[in-house]
mmCIF file of C-alpha atoms in Angstrom:
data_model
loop_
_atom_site.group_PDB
_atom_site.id
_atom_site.type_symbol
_atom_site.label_atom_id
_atom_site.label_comp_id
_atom_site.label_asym_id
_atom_site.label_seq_id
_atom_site.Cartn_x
_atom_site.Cartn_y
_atom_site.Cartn_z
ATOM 1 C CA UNK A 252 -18.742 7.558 8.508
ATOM 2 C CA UNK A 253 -16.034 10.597 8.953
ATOM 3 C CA UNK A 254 -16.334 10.104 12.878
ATOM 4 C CA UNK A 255 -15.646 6.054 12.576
ATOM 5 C CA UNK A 256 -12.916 6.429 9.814
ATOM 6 C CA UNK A 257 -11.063 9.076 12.603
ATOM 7 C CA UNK A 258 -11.821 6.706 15.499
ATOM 8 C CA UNK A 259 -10.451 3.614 13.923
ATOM 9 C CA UNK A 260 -7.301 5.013 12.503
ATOM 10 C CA UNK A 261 -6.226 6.293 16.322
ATOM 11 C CA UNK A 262 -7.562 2.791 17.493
ATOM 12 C CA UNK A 263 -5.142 1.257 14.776
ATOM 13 C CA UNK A 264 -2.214 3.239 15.391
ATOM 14 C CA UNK A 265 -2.783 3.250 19.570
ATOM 15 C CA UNK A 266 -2.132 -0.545 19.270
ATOM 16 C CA UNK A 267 -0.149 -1.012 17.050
ATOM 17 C CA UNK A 268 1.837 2.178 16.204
ATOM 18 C CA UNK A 269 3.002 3.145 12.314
ATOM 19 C CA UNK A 270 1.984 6.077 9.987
ATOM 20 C CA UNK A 271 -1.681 6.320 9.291
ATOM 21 C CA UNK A 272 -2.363 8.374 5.735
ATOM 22 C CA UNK A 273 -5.761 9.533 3.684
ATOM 23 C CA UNK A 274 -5.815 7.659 0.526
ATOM 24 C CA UNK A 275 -4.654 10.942 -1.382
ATOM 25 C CA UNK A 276 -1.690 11.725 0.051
ATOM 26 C CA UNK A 277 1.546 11.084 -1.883
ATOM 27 C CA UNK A 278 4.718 10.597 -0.257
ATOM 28 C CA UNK A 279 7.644 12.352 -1.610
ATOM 29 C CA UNK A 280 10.425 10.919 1.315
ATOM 30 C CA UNK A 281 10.793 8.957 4.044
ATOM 31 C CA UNK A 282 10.757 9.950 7.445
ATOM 32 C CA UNK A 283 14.006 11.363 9.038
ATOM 33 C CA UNK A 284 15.184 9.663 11.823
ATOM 34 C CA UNK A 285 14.697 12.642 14.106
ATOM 35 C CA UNK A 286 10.901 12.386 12.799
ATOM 36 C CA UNK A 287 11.065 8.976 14.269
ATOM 37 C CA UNK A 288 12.276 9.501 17.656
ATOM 38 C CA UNK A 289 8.950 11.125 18.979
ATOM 39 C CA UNK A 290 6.072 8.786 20.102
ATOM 40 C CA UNK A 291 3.343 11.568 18.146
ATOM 41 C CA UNK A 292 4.404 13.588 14.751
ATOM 42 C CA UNK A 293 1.584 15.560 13.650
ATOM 43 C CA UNK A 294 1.659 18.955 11.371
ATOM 44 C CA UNK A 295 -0.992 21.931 10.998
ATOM 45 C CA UNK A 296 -3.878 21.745 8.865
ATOM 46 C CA UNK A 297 -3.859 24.434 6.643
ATOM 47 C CA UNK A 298 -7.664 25.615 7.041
ATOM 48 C CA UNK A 299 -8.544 28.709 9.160
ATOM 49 C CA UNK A 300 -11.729 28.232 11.326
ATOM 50 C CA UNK A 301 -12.284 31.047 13.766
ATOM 51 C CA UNK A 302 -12.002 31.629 16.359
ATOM 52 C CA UNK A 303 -9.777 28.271 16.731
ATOM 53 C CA UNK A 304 -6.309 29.974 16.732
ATOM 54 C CA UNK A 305 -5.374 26.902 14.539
ATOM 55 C CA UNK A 306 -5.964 23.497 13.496
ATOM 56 C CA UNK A 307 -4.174 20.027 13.459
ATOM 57 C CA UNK A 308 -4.431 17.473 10.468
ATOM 58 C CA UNK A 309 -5.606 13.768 10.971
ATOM 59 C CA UNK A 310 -5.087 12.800 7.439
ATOM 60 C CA UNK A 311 -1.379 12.025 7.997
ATOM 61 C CA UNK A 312 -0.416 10.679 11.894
ATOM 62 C CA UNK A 313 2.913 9.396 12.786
ATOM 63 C CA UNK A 314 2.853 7.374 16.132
ATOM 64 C CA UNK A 315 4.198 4.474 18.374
ATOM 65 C CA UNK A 316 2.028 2.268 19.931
ATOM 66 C CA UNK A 317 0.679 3.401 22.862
ATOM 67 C CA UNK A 318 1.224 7.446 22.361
ATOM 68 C CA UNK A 319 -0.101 8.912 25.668
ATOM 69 C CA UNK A 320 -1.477 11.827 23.180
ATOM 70 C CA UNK A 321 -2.847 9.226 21.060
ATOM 71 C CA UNK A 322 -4.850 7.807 24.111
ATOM 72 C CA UNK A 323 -6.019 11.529 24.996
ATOM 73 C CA UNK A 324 -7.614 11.630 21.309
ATOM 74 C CA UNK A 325 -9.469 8.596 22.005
ATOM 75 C CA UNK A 326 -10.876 9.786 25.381
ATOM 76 C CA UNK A 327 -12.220 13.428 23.248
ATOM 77 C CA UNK A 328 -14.376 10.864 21.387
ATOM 78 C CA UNK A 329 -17.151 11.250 23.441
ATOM 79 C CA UNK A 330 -17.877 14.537 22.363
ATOM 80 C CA UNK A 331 -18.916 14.239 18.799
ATOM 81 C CA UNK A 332 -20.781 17.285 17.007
ATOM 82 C CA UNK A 333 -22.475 15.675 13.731
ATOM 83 C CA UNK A 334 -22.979 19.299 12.423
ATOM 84 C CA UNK A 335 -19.000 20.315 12.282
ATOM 85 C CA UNK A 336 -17.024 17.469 10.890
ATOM 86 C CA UNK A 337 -14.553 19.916 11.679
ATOM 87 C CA UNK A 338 -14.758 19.188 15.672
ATOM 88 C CA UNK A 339 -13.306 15.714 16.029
ATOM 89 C CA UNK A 340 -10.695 15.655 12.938
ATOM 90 C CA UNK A 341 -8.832 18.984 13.277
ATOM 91 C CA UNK A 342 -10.500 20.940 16.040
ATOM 92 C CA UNK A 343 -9.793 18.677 19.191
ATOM 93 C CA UNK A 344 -6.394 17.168 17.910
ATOM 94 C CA UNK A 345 -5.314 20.563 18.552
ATOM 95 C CA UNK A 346 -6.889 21.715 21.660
ATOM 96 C CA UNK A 347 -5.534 18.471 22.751
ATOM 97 C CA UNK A 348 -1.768 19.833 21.775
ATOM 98 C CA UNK A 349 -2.550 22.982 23.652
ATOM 99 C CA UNK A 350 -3.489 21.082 26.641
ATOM 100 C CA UNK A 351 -0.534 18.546 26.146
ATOM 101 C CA UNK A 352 2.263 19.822 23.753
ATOM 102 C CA UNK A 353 4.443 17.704 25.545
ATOM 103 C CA UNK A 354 3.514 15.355 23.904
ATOM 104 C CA UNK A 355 3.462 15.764 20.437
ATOM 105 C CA UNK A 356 5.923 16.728 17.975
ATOM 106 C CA UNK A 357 4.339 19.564 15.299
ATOM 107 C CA UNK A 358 6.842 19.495 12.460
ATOM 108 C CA UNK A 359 4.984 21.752 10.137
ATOM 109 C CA UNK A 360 7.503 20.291 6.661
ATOM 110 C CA UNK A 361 5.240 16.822 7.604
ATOM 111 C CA UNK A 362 3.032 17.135 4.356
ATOM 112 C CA UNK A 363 1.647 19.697 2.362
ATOM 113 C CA UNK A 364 -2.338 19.765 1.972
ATOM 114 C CA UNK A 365 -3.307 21.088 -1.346
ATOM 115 C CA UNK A 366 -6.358 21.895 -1.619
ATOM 116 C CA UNK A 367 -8.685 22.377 -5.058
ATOM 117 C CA UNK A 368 -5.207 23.396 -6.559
ATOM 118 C CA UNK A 369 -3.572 25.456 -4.128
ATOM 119 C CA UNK A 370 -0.842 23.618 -1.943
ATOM 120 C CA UNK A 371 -0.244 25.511 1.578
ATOM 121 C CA UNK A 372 3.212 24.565 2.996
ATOM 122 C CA UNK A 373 2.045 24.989 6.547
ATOM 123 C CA UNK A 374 5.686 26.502 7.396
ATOM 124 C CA UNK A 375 5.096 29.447 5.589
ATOM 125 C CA UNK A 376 3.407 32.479 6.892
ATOM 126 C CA UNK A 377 0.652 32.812 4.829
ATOM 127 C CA UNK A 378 -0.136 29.301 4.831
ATOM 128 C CA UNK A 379 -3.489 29.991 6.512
ATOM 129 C CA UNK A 380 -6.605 30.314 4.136
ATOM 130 C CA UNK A 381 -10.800 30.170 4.312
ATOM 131 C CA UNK A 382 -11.829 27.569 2.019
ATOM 132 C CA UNK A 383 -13.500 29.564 -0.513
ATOM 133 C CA UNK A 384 -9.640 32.074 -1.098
ATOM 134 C CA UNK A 385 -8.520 31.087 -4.315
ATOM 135 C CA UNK A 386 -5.117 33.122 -3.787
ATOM 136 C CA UNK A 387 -2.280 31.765 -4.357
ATOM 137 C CA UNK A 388 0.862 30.604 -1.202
ATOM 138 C CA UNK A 389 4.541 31.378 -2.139
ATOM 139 C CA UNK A 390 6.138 28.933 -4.055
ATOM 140 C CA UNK A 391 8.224 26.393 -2.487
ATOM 141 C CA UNK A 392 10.114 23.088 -3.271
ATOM 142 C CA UNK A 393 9.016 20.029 -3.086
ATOM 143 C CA UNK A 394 11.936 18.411 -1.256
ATOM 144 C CA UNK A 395 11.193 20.121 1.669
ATOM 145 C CA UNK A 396 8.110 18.265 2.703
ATOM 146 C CA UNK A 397 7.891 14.146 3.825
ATOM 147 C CA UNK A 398 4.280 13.865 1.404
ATOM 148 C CA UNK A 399 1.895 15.853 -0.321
ATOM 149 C CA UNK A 400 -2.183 15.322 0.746
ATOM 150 C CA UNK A 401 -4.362 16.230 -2.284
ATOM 151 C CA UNK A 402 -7.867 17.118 -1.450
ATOM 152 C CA UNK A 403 -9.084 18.140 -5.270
ATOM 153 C CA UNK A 404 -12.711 18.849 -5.433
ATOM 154 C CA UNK A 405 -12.689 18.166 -9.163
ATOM 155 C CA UNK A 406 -9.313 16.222 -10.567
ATOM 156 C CA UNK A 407 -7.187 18.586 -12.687
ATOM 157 C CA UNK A 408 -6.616 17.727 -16.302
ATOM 158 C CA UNK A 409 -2.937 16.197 -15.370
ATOM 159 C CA UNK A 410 -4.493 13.833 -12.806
ATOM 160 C CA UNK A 411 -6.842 12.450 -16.035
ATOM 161 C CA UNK A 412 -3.827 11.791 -18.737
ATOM 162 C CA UNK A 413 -0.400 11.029 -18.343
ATOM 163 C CA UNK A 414 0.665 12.837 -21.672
ATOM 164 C CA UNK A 415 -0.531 16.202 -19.629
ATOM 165 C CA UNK A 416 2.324 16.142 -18.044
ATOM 166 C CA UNK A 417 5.111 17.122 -20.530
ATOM 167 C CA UNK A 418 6.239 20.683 -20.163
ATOM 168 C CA UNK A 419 4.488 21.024 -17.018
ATOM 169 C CA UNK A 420 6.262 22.946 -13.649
ATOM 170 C CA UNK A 421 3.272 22.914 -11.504
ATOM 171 C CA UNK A 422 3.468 20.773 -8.377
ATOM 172 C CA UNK A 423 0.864 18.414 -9.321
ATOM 173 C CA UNK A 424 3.134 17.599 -13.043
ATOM 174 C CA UNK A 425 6.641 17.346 -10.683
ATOM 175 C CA UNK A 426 5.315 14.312 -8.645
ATOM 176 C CA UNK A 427 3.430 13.367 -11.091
ATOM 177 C CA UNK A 428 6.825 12.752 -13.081
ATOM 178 C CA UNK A 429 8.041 11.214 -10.181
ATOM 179 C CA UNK A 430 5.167 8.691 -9.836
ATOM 180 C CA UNK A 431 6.287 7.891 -13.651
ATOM 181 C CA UNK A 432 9.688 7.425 -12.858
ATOM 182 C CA UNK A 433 9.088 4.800 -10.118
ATOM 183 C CA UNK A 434 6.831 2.783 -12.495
ATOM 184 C CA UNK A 435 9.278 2.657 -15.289
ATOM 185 C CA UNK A 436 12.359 1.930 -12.345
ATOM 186 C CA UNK A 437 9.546 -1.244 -10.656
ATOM 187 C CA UNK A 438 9.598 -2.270 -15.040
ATOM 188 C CA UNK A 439 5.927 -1.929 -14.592
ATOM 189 C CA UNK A 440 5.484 0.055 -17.885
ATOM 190 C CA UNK A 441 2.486 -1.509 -18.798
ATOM 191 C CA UNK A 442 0.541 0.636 -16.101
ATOM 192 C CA UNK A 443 1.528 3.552 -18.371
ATOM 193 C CA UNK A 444 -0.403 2.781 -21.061
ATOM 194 C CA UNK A 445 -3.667 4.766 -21.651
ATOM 195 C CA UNK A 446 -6.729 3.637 -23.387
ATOM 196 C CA UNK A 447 -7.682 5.551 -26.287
#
């Protein structure tokens, strides 16, 4: 199901161009428009897989219709390894940039992956982590990045209750607050309310 979710979403954007996102990222600005003048945006994934010198994320793709890099991804389709997910959603977007980085744009400040807790701004050195490293990245702000992509093996306590949020500095409570603010601005208070 992985391998047909990251074929259709290059199918989609290849005809018809846009911003393809996973359902857990949360978008923080809009694009600049010196994001928009390049037919491919793309940013580093923040995993490190040896002995792949780095990987590319395909959970957030910025494209016009009919990106000549998009049409390369579609042709690297045919080699599919069901036993490394890995191989056709990160792997091969960036071999593909090494063999083309003409035509792609990497702008690393894209979106921030956070994964189980741990957000890795991607234009940071020490961005780079194995899966199971728990260690913390250096702190950053949030207004540097276009969206934040949330990959939360379990959902922290502030993703369960909006009163968790008071008094909170972490990342998570800052948008968050933000998501609360947009609510109240739309007048949809209603979808505040939590069930006892």
């Amino acid at each position: 199901m992985a391998h047909r979710a990251d074929i259709l979403r290059v199918l989609i954007l290849y005809k018809y161009g846009g911003t393809y996102n996973d359902n857990d990222v949360i978008w923080v600005k809009p694009l600049s428009e010196g994001q928009r003048r390049y037919p491919t945006v793309l940013c580093y994934e923040w995993t490190d897989v040896p002995p792949w010198p780095r990987a590319i994320s395909n959970g957030l793709l910025v494209a016009r219709a009919g990106a000549p890099f998009l049409l390369k991804v579609l042709e690297s389709f045919w080699f599919y390894r069901d036993d490394m997910w890995a191989m056709n959603s990160v792997l091969m977007y960036y071999k593909l940039y090494e063999r083309n980085p003409e035509m792609v744009h990497i702008d690393p400040k894209l979106q921030v992956i956070c994964y189980n807790h741990i957000c890795h701004p991607t234009w940071h050195e020490d961005y780079r982590r194995g899966y199971d490293d728990p260690s913390p990245t250096t702190r950053f702000n949030i207004e540097e990045t276009n969206a934040f992509h949330f990959i939360h093996l379990q959902a922290p306590p502030i993703f369960q209750s909006f009163a968790a949020v008071n008094n909170k500095t972490s990342i998570d409570a800052l948008l968050v607050k933000r998501v609360i603010t947009a609510i109240e601005k739309a007048g949809k208070t209603h979808l505040l309310q939590e069930e006892n």
